[in-house]
Amino acid sequence: MMRTKDMIARGIATCALGLALLPGPAPARPPAASTACTELAHGADLYRAACAMCHGAHLDGNFQTPALTGRFVANWAGAPVSALEAYVHRAMPLMAPGTLSPDDTRAIVAFLLEANNLPQGKTVRVGVRKALACPS
Amino acid sequence: MDTGRILSRRGVFAGGAALGAVTMMAGERVLLPHAASAGDALAPQHRPRLAPLHPREDQITDIKVCIRPFRAAGPRLDVERIGDKTIFHNYGHGGSGWSLSWGSANLVVGKVAATLNRRVAVIGCGIVGLTAALTAQRAGFDVTIYTRDLLPHTRSVRANGSWTPDSRIALTQTAGPAFADQWEQMARFSWATYRTYLGLPGAPIMFEDNYILSDKPFDDRPAPVPPAGAPGRMPRATEDFATYESRIRDIIPAVEDIPEAENPFAAPHARRHSLMIYNFGAYGHLLLSEFHQAGGRIVIREFHSPQDLTALPEKVIINCPGYAARDWWRDDSLIPVRGQTAWLPPRPEAPYGLDYRGAALLSKTDGVMIQAVDLDGLGEMTGVGNSFEHPDPTEAARAIGVFADLFARMPMVGG
């Protein structure tokens, strides 16, 4: 699995900077992928601002706070992504639950799935090849 | 707070001086009362000595943050049906989860027994879940614990670990007189159960002298009257919180005033009481071992909604999620009350506790615990509504500073 640090770097550097700031024409990609990459970059930014303080910059957690890799994947495997989004929206961030907007919640969950090398979709699916790939 | 008895002249600190004379020969340091005299050296030598503690911020080994699961009406102990399952709730014990755990388990398991089921599931493996599981085993049930984390990783193990059975347990008005009776039943049962764990190897449970220090004379006037009106779910002031300790004063060691001549501390006013403490390492391992030895099973599992429980094979479920009930069971009656403890290396030669200037210190087998209980004069409102479960080094440093300053002002001999 790709290291989380790399994922964060990629999410920000390639999606945000690569798409928005680099000069020249945007790479030829379907509009849906472009939107998804923008959401991932937004999710990465939100994660750093709202989640990383407790769950760690690399989603690795600590003795008190659960990692958002490994057991996190096992725990949500097979569940509707909407259920994961509902949980994040309802319970997180712990110090201010309910403060993430629905759009921000979706972006963070998309980022978490991407960081765990899981495909986007309606269900948390493990062992399925990802369809989305932001340009590197 | 109790006025308590006045210690005799040859009290604890006189004994400390006597032992001090012995330990000086070994090159150790001990605290002497201000007025120690040659006569004190004849005091019985079984009294505990007081080695000084000089806590420093650079000695921190850990900072733990917990969220007390407070409910204005007291812990949730009602029964609920989900599909064909019967759910016996057992959560929301505020700052009294450890202290009331056995008594709360006793109440719940009693109700479970009336269902005539033999198999029971327990959700959660914090101190409330684990004691509920053990109590169910002792009542003859086959018990499976379903939990996201085991005791060392649960919120409850981030407490300070001392007998505080009415710490943010309820609001007096909201909980009503019936809960006071129930609290007393739980407190008495817990106390008696804890006593069965005294004197064991590793000291899972022990008593320690706790000194309450003050710069001003202790004020024994009755507590101020609560604000007018009913508080509902949210506390408004310290006086809204229930205090029930006087109901069990017949079994809890009283607080004693320490005469000025026998007070070795740099604070002019001191009291002492014998405090029961829980040493998390030894006690936690012991309880888990007991559970396994009795044939208990633990399944690591996280539930996303109450409906998930319908998939369990057990029909009877004891629900002990602690603060997690707020998002898992959608229970917004749970109010977070943040607490933080800093841990320094163990100092077994200084086994005592201190309360001073809004900070608390407990010297335990697994470390010296220092807690900012009320540094800003907010009383019991400290941490109410705060679910920031992240260490605050500044808070830890302030609490350590209280005791560093105290010991820097204290007389010592030897060394």
Coordinates of C-alpha atoms in Angstrom, one line a residue:
Chain A
M1 CA 0.0 0.0 0.0
M2 CA 1.2 3.4 -0.8
R3 CA 2.5 5.3 2.2
T4 CA 0.1 7.8 3.5
K5 CA 2.6 10.6 3.5
D6 CA 3.0 10.0 -0.2
M7 CA -0.7 10.0 -0.7
I8 CA -1.1 13.3 1.1
A9 CA 1.8 14.8 -0.9
R10 CA 0.3 13.4 -4.1
G11 CA -3.2 14.5 -3.3
I12 CA -2.0 18.1 -2.7
A13 CA 0.8 18.4 -5.2
T14 CA -0.7 16.7 -8.2
C15 CA -4.3 17.4 -7.8
A16 CA -4.2 21.0 -6.4
L17 CA -1.0 22.3 -7.8
G18 CA -0.8 20.1 -10.9
L19 CA -4.3 20.9 -12.0
A20 CA -4.9 24.4 -10.8
L21 CA -1.5 26.1 -10.9
L22 CA 0.7 24.6 -13.5
P23 CA 0.7 26.6 -16.7
G24 CA -0.5 25.2 -20.0
P25 CA -3.5 23.2 -21.0
A26 CA -4.9 20.7 -18.4
P27 CA -4.2 17.1 -19.2
A28 CA -6.9 15.4 -21.2
R29 CA -9.1 13.5 -18.6
P30 CA -12.8 13.0 -18.2
P31 CA -14.5 15.8 -16.2
A32 CA -15.6 13.3 -13.5
A33 CA -12.0 12.4 -12.7
S34 CA -11.0 16.0 -12.5
T35 CA -13.8 16.7 -10.0
A36 CA -12.8 13.7 -8.0
C37 CA -9.1 14.7 -7.9
T38 CA -10.1 18.2 -6.7
E39 CA -12.2 16.6 -4.0
L40 CA -9.3 14.5 -2.9
A41 CA -7.1 17.5 -2.7
H42 CA -9.7 19.3 -0.6
G43 CA -10.1 16.2 1.6
A44 CA -6.3 16.1 2.1
D45 CA -6.3 19.7 3.2
L46 CA -9.3 19.2 5.5
Y47 CA -7.6 16.1 7.0
R48 CA -4.5 18.1 7.8
A49 CA -6.6 20.8 9.4
A50 CA -9.3 18.9 11.2
C51 CA -8.0 15.3 11.8
A52 CA -4.2 15.1 11.7
M53 CA -3.8 16.6 15.2
C54 CA -5.2 13.5 16.8
H55 CA -5.0 10.8 14.1
G56 CA -1.5 11.9 12.9
A57 CA -0.2 13.3 9.7
H58 CA 0.2 9.8 8.3
L59 CA -3.1 8.4 9.6
D60 CA -1.1 6.3 12.0
G61 CA -2.9 7.3 15.2
N62 CA -1.2 6.6 18.5
F63 CA -1.8 4.7 21.8
Q64 CA -5.0 6.7 22.5
T65 CA -6.3 7.5 19.0
P66 CA -7.0 4.8 16.4
A67 CA -5.1 4.7 13.2
L68 CA -7.1 5.3 10.0
T69 CA -5.4 2.5 8.2
G70 CA -5.3 -1.2 8.8
R71 CA -8.0 -1.9 11.4
F72 CA -9.9 1.0 10.0
V73 CA -10.1 -0.8 6.7
A74 CA -11.2 -4.0 8.3
N75 CA -13.8 -2.2 10.4
W76 CA -15.5 -0.5 7.5
A77 CA -15.1 -3.2 4.8
G78 CA -18.4 -3.9 3.2
A79 CA -20.2 -1.0 4.8
P80 CA -21.9 1.7 2.7
V81 CA -19.6 4.7 2.2
S82 CA -22.6 6.8 3.3
A83 CA -22.5 5.1 6.7
L84 CA -18.8 6.0 7.1
E85 CA -19.7 9.6 6.0
A86 CA -22.5 9.7 8.5
Y87 CA -20.2 8.6 11.3
V88 CA -17.5 11.1 10.4
H89 CA -20.1 13.8 10.2
R90 CA -21.8 12.8 13.4
A91 CA -18.8 12.1 15.6
M92 CA -15.8 13.9 14.2
P93 CA -13.7 15.9 14.9
L94 CA -14.1 14.7 18.4
M95 CA -13.7 18.2 19.9
A96 CA -16.4 19.7 17.6
P97 CA -18.6 16.9 16.2
G98 CA -21.1 17.9 13.6
T99 CA -19.1 20.9 12.3
L100 CA -18.0 19.4 9.0
S101 CA -20.3 20.3 6.1
P102 CA -21.7 17.4 4.1
D103 CA -19.3 18.3 1.2
D104 CA -16.3 18.5 3.5
T105 CA -17.3 15.2 5.1
R106 CA -17.5 13.5 1.6
A107 CA -14.1 15.0 0.7
I108 CA -12.4 13.7 3.9
V109 CA -13.9 10.2 3.4
A110 CA -12.8 10.2 -0.2
F111 CA -9.3 11.1 1.0
L112 CA -9.4 8.3 3.6
L113 CA -10.4 5.7 1.0
E114 CA -7.7 7.0 -1.4
A115 CA -5.1 7.0 1.3
N116 CA -5.9 3.3 2.0
N117 CA -5.8 2.5 -1.7
L118 CA -9.5 1.7 -1.8
P119 CA -11.7 2.6 -4.7
Q120 CA -14.3 5.3 -4.5
G121 CA -17.9 4.2 -4.8
K122 CA -21.0 3.4 -2.8
T123 CA -19.4 0.6 -0.7
V124 CA -16.1 0.3 1.1
R125 CA -14.6 -2.4 -1.1
V126 CA -11.4 -4.2 -0.2
G127 CA -9.3 -6.0 -2.8
V128 CA -10.8 -4.2 -5.7
R129 CA -8.6 -2.4 -8.1
K130 CA -9.1 1.3 -8.0
A131 CA -10.7 2.9 -11.0
L132 CA -9.7 6.5 -10.2
A133 CA -6.1 7.6 -10.5
C134 CA -5.2 11.2 -10.3
P135 CA -2.3 12.1 -12.6
S136 CA 1.2 11.9 -11.1
Chain B
M1 CA -16.0 18.2 53.5
D2 CA -15.6 16.5 56.8
T3 CA -13.8 18.3 59.6
G4 CA -12.6 15.0 60.9
R5 CA -10.5 14.1 63.9
I6 CA -7.5 16.0 65.2
L7 CA -4.4 13.9 64.9
S8 CA -2.5 13.2 68.1
R9 CA 0.8 14.9 68.7
R10 CA 2.6 11.7 67.8
G11 CA 0.8 11.6 64.5
V12 CA 1.8 10.7 61.0
F13 CA 4.4 13.4 60.7
A14 CA 6.0 12.7 64.0
G15 CA 6.4 9.2 62.8
G16 CA 7.9 10.6 59.6
A17 CA 10.5 12.4 61.6
A18 CA 11.3 9.2 63.5
L19 CA 11.8 7.3 60.3
G20 CA 13.7 10.3 59.0
A21 CA 16.4 9.8 61.6
V22 CA 16.8 6.3 60.3
T23 CA 16.8 7.1 56.7
M24 CA 19.3 9.9 57.1
M25 CA 21.9 7.3 58.0
A26 CA 21.3 5.8 54.6
G27 CA 21.9 9.2 52.9
E28 CA 18.3 9.7 52.0
R29 CA 16.2 12.8 52.2
V30 CA 12.9 13.0 54.1
L31 CA 10.7 15.8 55.1
L32 CA 10.6 17.0 58.7
P33 CA 7.8 18.7 60.4
H34 CA 8.5 22.3 61.2
A35 CA 8.5 21.7 64.9
A36 CA 10.3 18.3 64.9
S37 CA 12.0 17.7 68.2
A38 CA 14.1 15.0 69.8
G39 CA 11.0 13.7 71.5
D40 CA 9.4 13.0 68.1
A41 CA 12.2 10.5 67.4
L42 CA 10.5 8.2 70.0
A43 CA 7.3 8.0 68.0
P44 CA 6.3 4.6 66.6
Q45 CA 8.3 3.7 63.5
H46 CA 5.4 2.1 61.7
R47 CA 4.2 5.5 60.6
P48 CA 4.8 6.3 56.9
R49 CA 7.7 8.6 56.0
L50 CA 7.4 11.4 53.5
A51 CA 10.1 11.6 51.0
P52 CA 9.9 14.8 48.9
L53 CA 8.9 14.8 45.3
H54 CA 10.4 17.3 43.0
P55 CA 8.3 16.9 39.8
R56 CA 9.7 18.5 36.7
E57 CA 8.2 18.9 33.3
D58 CA 11.2 17.3 31.7
Q59 CA 10.3 14.1 33.6
I60 CA 7.0 13.6 31.9
T61 CA 6.6 10.0 30.5
D62 CA 3.0 10.4 29.2
I63 CA 0.1 12.7 29.1
K64 CA -3.3 11.1 29.0
V65 CA -6.6 12.7 28.1
C66 CA -9.9 11.3 29.0
I67 CA -13.5 12.4 28.4
R68 CA -15.7 11.7 31.4
P69 CA -19.1 10.5 30.1
F70 CA -21.4 12.7 32.2
R71 CA -25.2 12.5 32.3
A72 CA -27.2 14.9 34.3
A73 CA -29.6 12.2 35.4
G74 CA -26.8 9.8 36.4
P75 CA -25.6 6.7 34.5
R76 CA -27.9 5.1 32.0
L77 CA -29.1 1.8 33.5
D78 CA -32.4 1.3 31.7
V79 CA -33.4 -1.6 29.4
E80 CA -34.1 -1.3 25.7
R81 CA -35.2 -3.7 23.0
I82 CA -33.5 -3.9 19.6
G83 CA -35.0 -6.6 17.4
D84 CA -35.0 -9.7 19.4
K85 CA -32.2 -8.5 21.7
T86 CA -32.6 -7.1 25.2
I87 CA -30.1 -4.3 25.8
F88 CA -29.1 -3.5 29.4
H89 CA -27.4 -0.1 29.4
N90 CA -24.5 0.5 31.7
Y91 CA -22.8 3.8 30.8
G92 CA -22.5 7.4 31.6
H93 CA -20.8 7.3 35.0
G94 CA -19.1 10.7 34.7
G95 CA -15.9 10.9 36.8
S96 CA -17.0 7.9 38.9
G97 CA -16.8 5.0 36.5
W98 CA -13.9 3.2 38.2
S99 CA -15.3 3.8 41.7
L100 CA -18.9 2.7 40.9
S101 CA -18.0 0.0 38.4
W102 CA -18.6 -3.1 40.6
G103 CA -21.8 -1.7 42.1
S104 CA -23.1 -0.7 38.7
A105 CA -22.3 -4.1 37.4
N106 CA -24.1 -5.7 40.3
L107 CA -27.3 -3.8 39.6
V108 CA -27.2 -4.6 35.9
V109 CA -26.3 -8.3 36.2
G110 CA -29.1 -8.7 38.7
K111 CA -31.6 -7.5 36.1
V112 CA -29.9 -9.7 33.4
A113 CA -30.3 -12.8 35.7
A114 CA -34.0 -12.3 35.7
T115 CA -34.1 -13.0 31.9
L116 CA -33.1 -16.6 32.6
N117 CA -30.7 -16.5 29.7
R118 CA -27.3 -18.2 30.2
R119 CA -25.3 -16.4 27.5
V120 CA -24.6 -12.7 27.7
A121 CA -22.7 -10.3 25.5
V122 CA -20.9 -7.3 26.9
I123 CA -20.2 -4.4 24.7
G124 CA -17.0 -2.5 25.6
C125 CA -13.9 -3.5 27.7
G126 CA -13.3 -0.4 29.7
I127 CA -13.5 -0.6 33.4
V128 CA -17.3 -0.6 33.4
G129 CA -17.5 -3.3 30.7
L130 CA -14.8 -5.5 32.2
T131 CA -16.3 -5.4 35.7
A132 CA -19.8 -6.1 34.2
A133 CA -18.3 -9.1 32.4
L134 CA -16.6 -10.5 35.5
T135 CA -19.8 -9.9 37.6
A136 CA -21.8 -11.8 35.0
Q137 CA -19.3 -14.7 35.0
R138 CA -19.5 -14.8 38.8
A139 CA -23.3 -15.0 38.5
G140 CA -22.9 -18.1 36.2
F141 CA -23.2 -16.6 32.8
D142 CA -21.2 -17.5 29.7
V143 CA -19.8 -14.1 28.7
T144 CA -18.4 -12.7 25.4
I145 CA -17.0 -9.2 25.4
Y146 CA -17.3 -7.4 22.0
T147 CA -15.1 -4.4 22.0
R148 CA -13.2 -2.0 19.8
D149 CA -10.3 -1.8 22.2
L150 CA -9.1 -3.6 25.3
L151 CA -8.6 -2.0 28.7
P152 CA -5.2 -0.4 28.2
H153 CA -6.5 1.5 25.2
T154 CA -9.9 2.5 26.5
R155 CA -10.8 5.9 27.7
S156 CA -11.4 4.8 31.2
V157 CA -7.7 3.9 31.8
R158 CA -6.8 7.5 31.3
A159 CA -8.4 8.5 34.6
N160 CA -6.4 9.4 37.7
G161 CA -7.4 6.1 39.4
S162 CA -8.6 6.9 42.9
W163 CA -11.8 6.5 44.9
T164 CA -14.1 9.3 43.6
P165 CA -17.6 7.8 43.6
D166 CA -19.5 11.1 43.3
S167 CA -17.2 13.0 40.9
R168 CA -19.4 14.5 38.2
I169 CA -21.8 11.6 38.6
A170 CA -25.1 13.5 38.2
L171 CA -26.8 16.8 38.9
T172 CA -28.7 16.8 42.2
Q173 CA -32.0 18.1 40.9
T174 CA -32.0 16.3 37.6
A175 CA -31.1 12.9 39.1
G176 CA -33.5 13.2 42.0
P177 CA -33.6 11.5 45.4
A178 CA -34.1 8.0 43.9
F179 CA -30.8 8.1 42.2
A180 CA -29.1 9.1 45.5
D181 CA -30.3 5.8 47.0
Q182 CA -29.2 3.9 43.9
W183 CA -25.8 5.6 44.1
E184 CA -25.4 4.6 47.7
Q185 CA -26.1 1.0 46.8
M186 CA -23.5 1.1 44.0
A187 CA -20.9 2.8 46.1
R188 CA -21.2 0.4 49.0
F189 CA -21.0 -2.6 46.8
S190 CA -18.1 -1.3 44.8
W191 CA -16.2 -0.3 48.0
A192 CA -16.7 -3.8 49.4
T193 CA -15.5 -5.4 46.2
Y194 CA -12.4 -3.3 45.9
R195 CA -11.5 -4.2 49.4
T196 CA -11.2 -7.8 48.2
Y197 CA -8.3 -6.7 45.9
L198 CA -6.3 -5.2 48.7
G199 CA -3.0 -6.8 49.9
L200 CA -2.4 -8.7 46.7
P201 CA 1.0 -9.0 44.9
G202 CA 1.6 -6.0 42.7
A203 CA -0.8 -3.9 44.7
P204 CA -3.6 -3.6 42.2
I205 CA -5.6 -1.8 44.8
M206 CA -4.1 0.0 47.8
F207 CA -4.6 2.8 50.3
E208 CA -2.4 5.9 50.3
D209 CA -2.3 8.9 52.5
N210 CA -3.6 11.9 50.6
Y211 CA -2.8 15.4 51.9
I212 CA -5.1 18.3 51.2
L213 CA -3.1 21.5 51.4
S214 CA -4.3 25.1 51.5
D215 CA -2.9 28.6 51.7
K216 CA -6.1 29.7 53.5
P217 CA -7.9 28.1 56.4
F218 CA -10.3 25.4 55.3
D219 CA -13.8 26.6 55.0
D220 CA -16.3 24.2 56.5
R221 CA -19.4 26.3 55.8
P222 CA -22.2 24.6 54.0
A223 CA -22.0 24.6 50.2
P224 CA -23.5 27.6 48.4
V225 CA -27.0 27.3 47.2
P226 CA -27.3 26.2 43.6
P227 CA -28.6 28.7 41.0
A228 CA -32.3 29.2 40.9
G229 CA -34.3 26.9 38.6
A230 CA -33.6 23.4 37.3
P231 CA -30.4 22.8 35.5
G232 CA -31.9 20.2 33.1
R233 CA -29.2 18.4 31.1
M234 CA -26.4 20.9 31.4
P235 CA -24.7 21.9 34.7
R236 CA -24.6 25.6 35.3
A237 CA -22.3 25.8 38.3
T238 CA -20.4 23.6 40.7
E239 CA -23.4 23.6 43.1
D240 CA -25.5 21.8 40.5
F241 CA -23.4 18.7 40.8
A242 CA -24.5 16.0 43.2
T243 CA -22.4 15.2 46.3
Y244 CA -23.4 12.0 48.1
E245 CA -20.2 11.2 50.0
S246 CA -21.8 11.9 53.4
R247 CA -24.2 8.9 52.8
I248 CA -21.2 6.4 53.1
R249 CA -19.1 8.2 55.8
D250 CA -19.5 5.2 58.0
I251 CA -17.2 3.1 55.8
I252 CA -14.9 5.8 54.3
P253 CA -11.8 6.9 56.3
A254 CA -12.5 10.4 57.5
V255 CA -10.4 13.5 56.7
E256 CA -8.2 14.6 59.6
D257 CA -6.8 18.1 60.3
I258 CA -3.1 18.2 60.8
P259 CA -1.9 20.5 63.5
E260 CA 0.4 23.2 62.3
A261 CA 3.3 21.9 64.4
E262 CA 3.1 18.6 62.5
N263 CA 2.7 20.0 59.1
P264 CA 5.9 19.6 57.1
F265 CA 4.5 21.2 54.0
A266 CA 5.1 24.8 52.9
A267 CA 1.4 25.3 52.8
P268 CA 0.1 26.6 56.2
H269 CA -3.0 24.4 56.3
A270 CA -3.1 20.6 55.8
R271 CA -5.5 17.7 56.1
R272 CA -5.0 14.1 55.6
H273 CA -7.1 11.1 54.6
S274 CA -6.6 7.6 53.6
L275 CA -7.5 7.3 49.9
M276 CA -8.1 4.1 48.0
I277 CA -6.3 4.1 44.7
Y278 CA -6.3 1.8 41.6
N279 CA -3.0 1.0 40.0
F280 CA -4.0 0.5 36.4
G281 CA -1.3 -1.8 35.3
A282 CA -1.6 -4.5 38.0
Y283 CA -5.3 -4.1 38.3
G284 CA -6.1 -4.1 34.6
H285 CA -4.0 -7.2 33.9
L286 CA -5.5 -9.0 36.9
L287 CA -9.1 -8.3 35.8
L288 CA -8.4 -9.5 32.2
S289 CA -6.6 -12.6 33.6
E290 CA -9.6 -13.4 35.8
F291 CA -11.9 -13.0 32.8
H292 CA -9.9 -15.4 30.7
Q293 CA -9.4 -17.9 33.5
A294 CA -13.2 -18.1 33.9
G295 CA -13.6 -19.0 30.3
G296 CA -14.5 -15.6 29.0
R297 CA -14.1 -14.7 25.3
I298 CA -13.2 -11.4 23.8
V299 CA -14.1 -10.5 20.2
I300 CA -12.5 -7.4 18.7
R301 CA -15.3 -5.7 16.9
E302 CA -16.6 -2.2 16.2
F303 CA -20.3 -1.5 15.8
H304 CA -21.6 1.3 13.6
S305 CA -25.2 1.4 14.6
P306 CA -27.4 -0.2 17.4
Q307 CA -28.9 -2.4 14.7
D308 CA -25.6 -4.1 14.3
L309 CA -26.3 -5.8 17.6
T310 CA -29.1 -7.9 16.0
A311 CA -26.4 -10.0 14.3
L312 CA -24.9 -11.2 17.7
P313 CA -25.8 -14.7 18.8
E314 CA -26.5 -13.6 22.4
K315 CA -30.0 -12.4 23.1
V316 CA -29.0 -10.5 26.2
I317 CA -26.5 -7.6 25.9
I318 CA -24.9 -5.4 28.5
N319 CA -24.0 -2.1 26.8
C320 CA -20.9 -0.5 28.3
P321 CA -19.6 1.9 25.5
G322 CA -18.7 4.8 27.8
Y323 CA -18.5 8.1 26.0
A324 CA -18.7 6.3 22.6
A325 CA -22.5 5.9 23.3
R326 CA -22.8 9.5 22.2
D327 CA -22.1 8.8 18.6
W328 CA -22.8 5.1 18.5
W329 CA -26.1 5.1 20.3
R330 CA -26.9 8.7 19.3
D331 CA -27.2 9.6 23.0
D332 CA -26.8 13.3 23.2
S333 CA -27.6 13.3 26.9
L334 CA -23.9 12.5 27.3
I335 CA -21.9 15.6 28.1
P336 CA -18.1 15.5 27.7
V337 CA -16.0 16.6 30.6
R338 CA -12.4 16.7 29.7
G339 CA -9.7 15.6 32.1
Q340 CA -5.9 15.3 31.6
T341 CA -3.2 13.5 33.6
A342 CA 0.5 13.8 33.3
W343 CA 2.6 10.8 34.3
L344 CA 6.2 10.9 35.7
P345 CA 8.4 7.9 36.6
P346 CA 7.3 5.9 39.7
R347 CA 8.5 7.0 43.1
P348 CA 7.8 4.1 45.3
E349 CA 9.7 5.6 48.2
A350 CA 7.2 8.5 48.3
P351 CA 3.8 6.8 48.4
Y352 CA 1.4 9.6 49.1
G353 CA -0.9 12.0 47.4
L354 CA -1.4 15.8 47.4
D355 CA -4.2 18.2 46.6
Y356 CA -3.0 21.9 46.3
R357 CA -3.9 25.0 44.5
G358 CA -6.3 23.2 42.1
A359 CA -3.8 20.4 41.2
A360 CA -3.6 16.8 42.4
L361 CA -0.7 14.4 42.7
L362 CA -0.8 10.7 43.3
S363 CA 2.3 8.6 43.7
K364 CA 1.2 5.2 42.2
T365 CA 3.0 2.0 41.3
D366 CA 2.8 2.8 37.7
G367 CA 4.0 6.4 38.0
V368 CA 3.5 9.8 39.7
M369 CA 0.2 11.1 38.4
I370 CA -0.3 14.9 38.3
Q371 CA -3.6 16.4 37.3
A372 CA -4.9 19.9 36.7
V373 CA -8.1 19.5 38.6
D374 CA -9.1 23.1 38.8
L375 CA -6.3 25.6 38.1
D376 CA -8.6 28.4 37.0
G377 CA -11.2 28.5 39.8
L378 CA -14.0 26.9 37.7
G379 CA -14.7 24.2 40.2
E380 CA -16.6 21.2 38.9
M381 CA -17.3 23.1 35.7
T382 CA -13.7 22.5 34.7
G383 CA -13.7 20.7 31.4
V384 CA -17.5 20.6 31.0
G385 CA -18.5 20.5 27.4
N386 CA -14.9 20.0 26.3
S387 CA -14.2 16.9 24.2
F388 CA -10.8 17.9 23.0
E389 CA -9.0 14.6 23.5
H390 CA -5.6 15.8 22.7
P391 CA -2.7 16.4 25.2
D392 CA -2.2 19.9 26.4
P393 CA 1.5 20.2 27.5
T394 CA 0.9 23.7 28.9
E395 CA -1.8 22.4 31.3
A396 CA 0.5 19.6 32.4
A397 CA 3.3 22.1 33.0
R398 CA 1.1 24.3 35.1
A399 CA 0.0 21.4 37.3
I400 CA 3.5 20.2 37.7
G401 CA 4.6 23.7 38.6
V402 CA 2.2 23.8 41.5
F403 CA 4.1 20.9 43.2
A404 CA 7.5 21.9 42.0
D405 CA 7.0 25.2 43.7
L406 CA 5.6 23.6 46.8
F407 CA 8.6 21.3 47.3
A408 CA 11.1 24.0 46.4
R409 CA 9.8 25.8 49.5
M410 CA 10.0 22.7 51.8
P411 CA 12.5 22.0 54.5
M412 CA 14.6 18.9 54.1
V413 CA 17.2 17.1 56.0
G414 CA 19.8 14.5 54.9
G415 CA 21.3 14.1 51.5

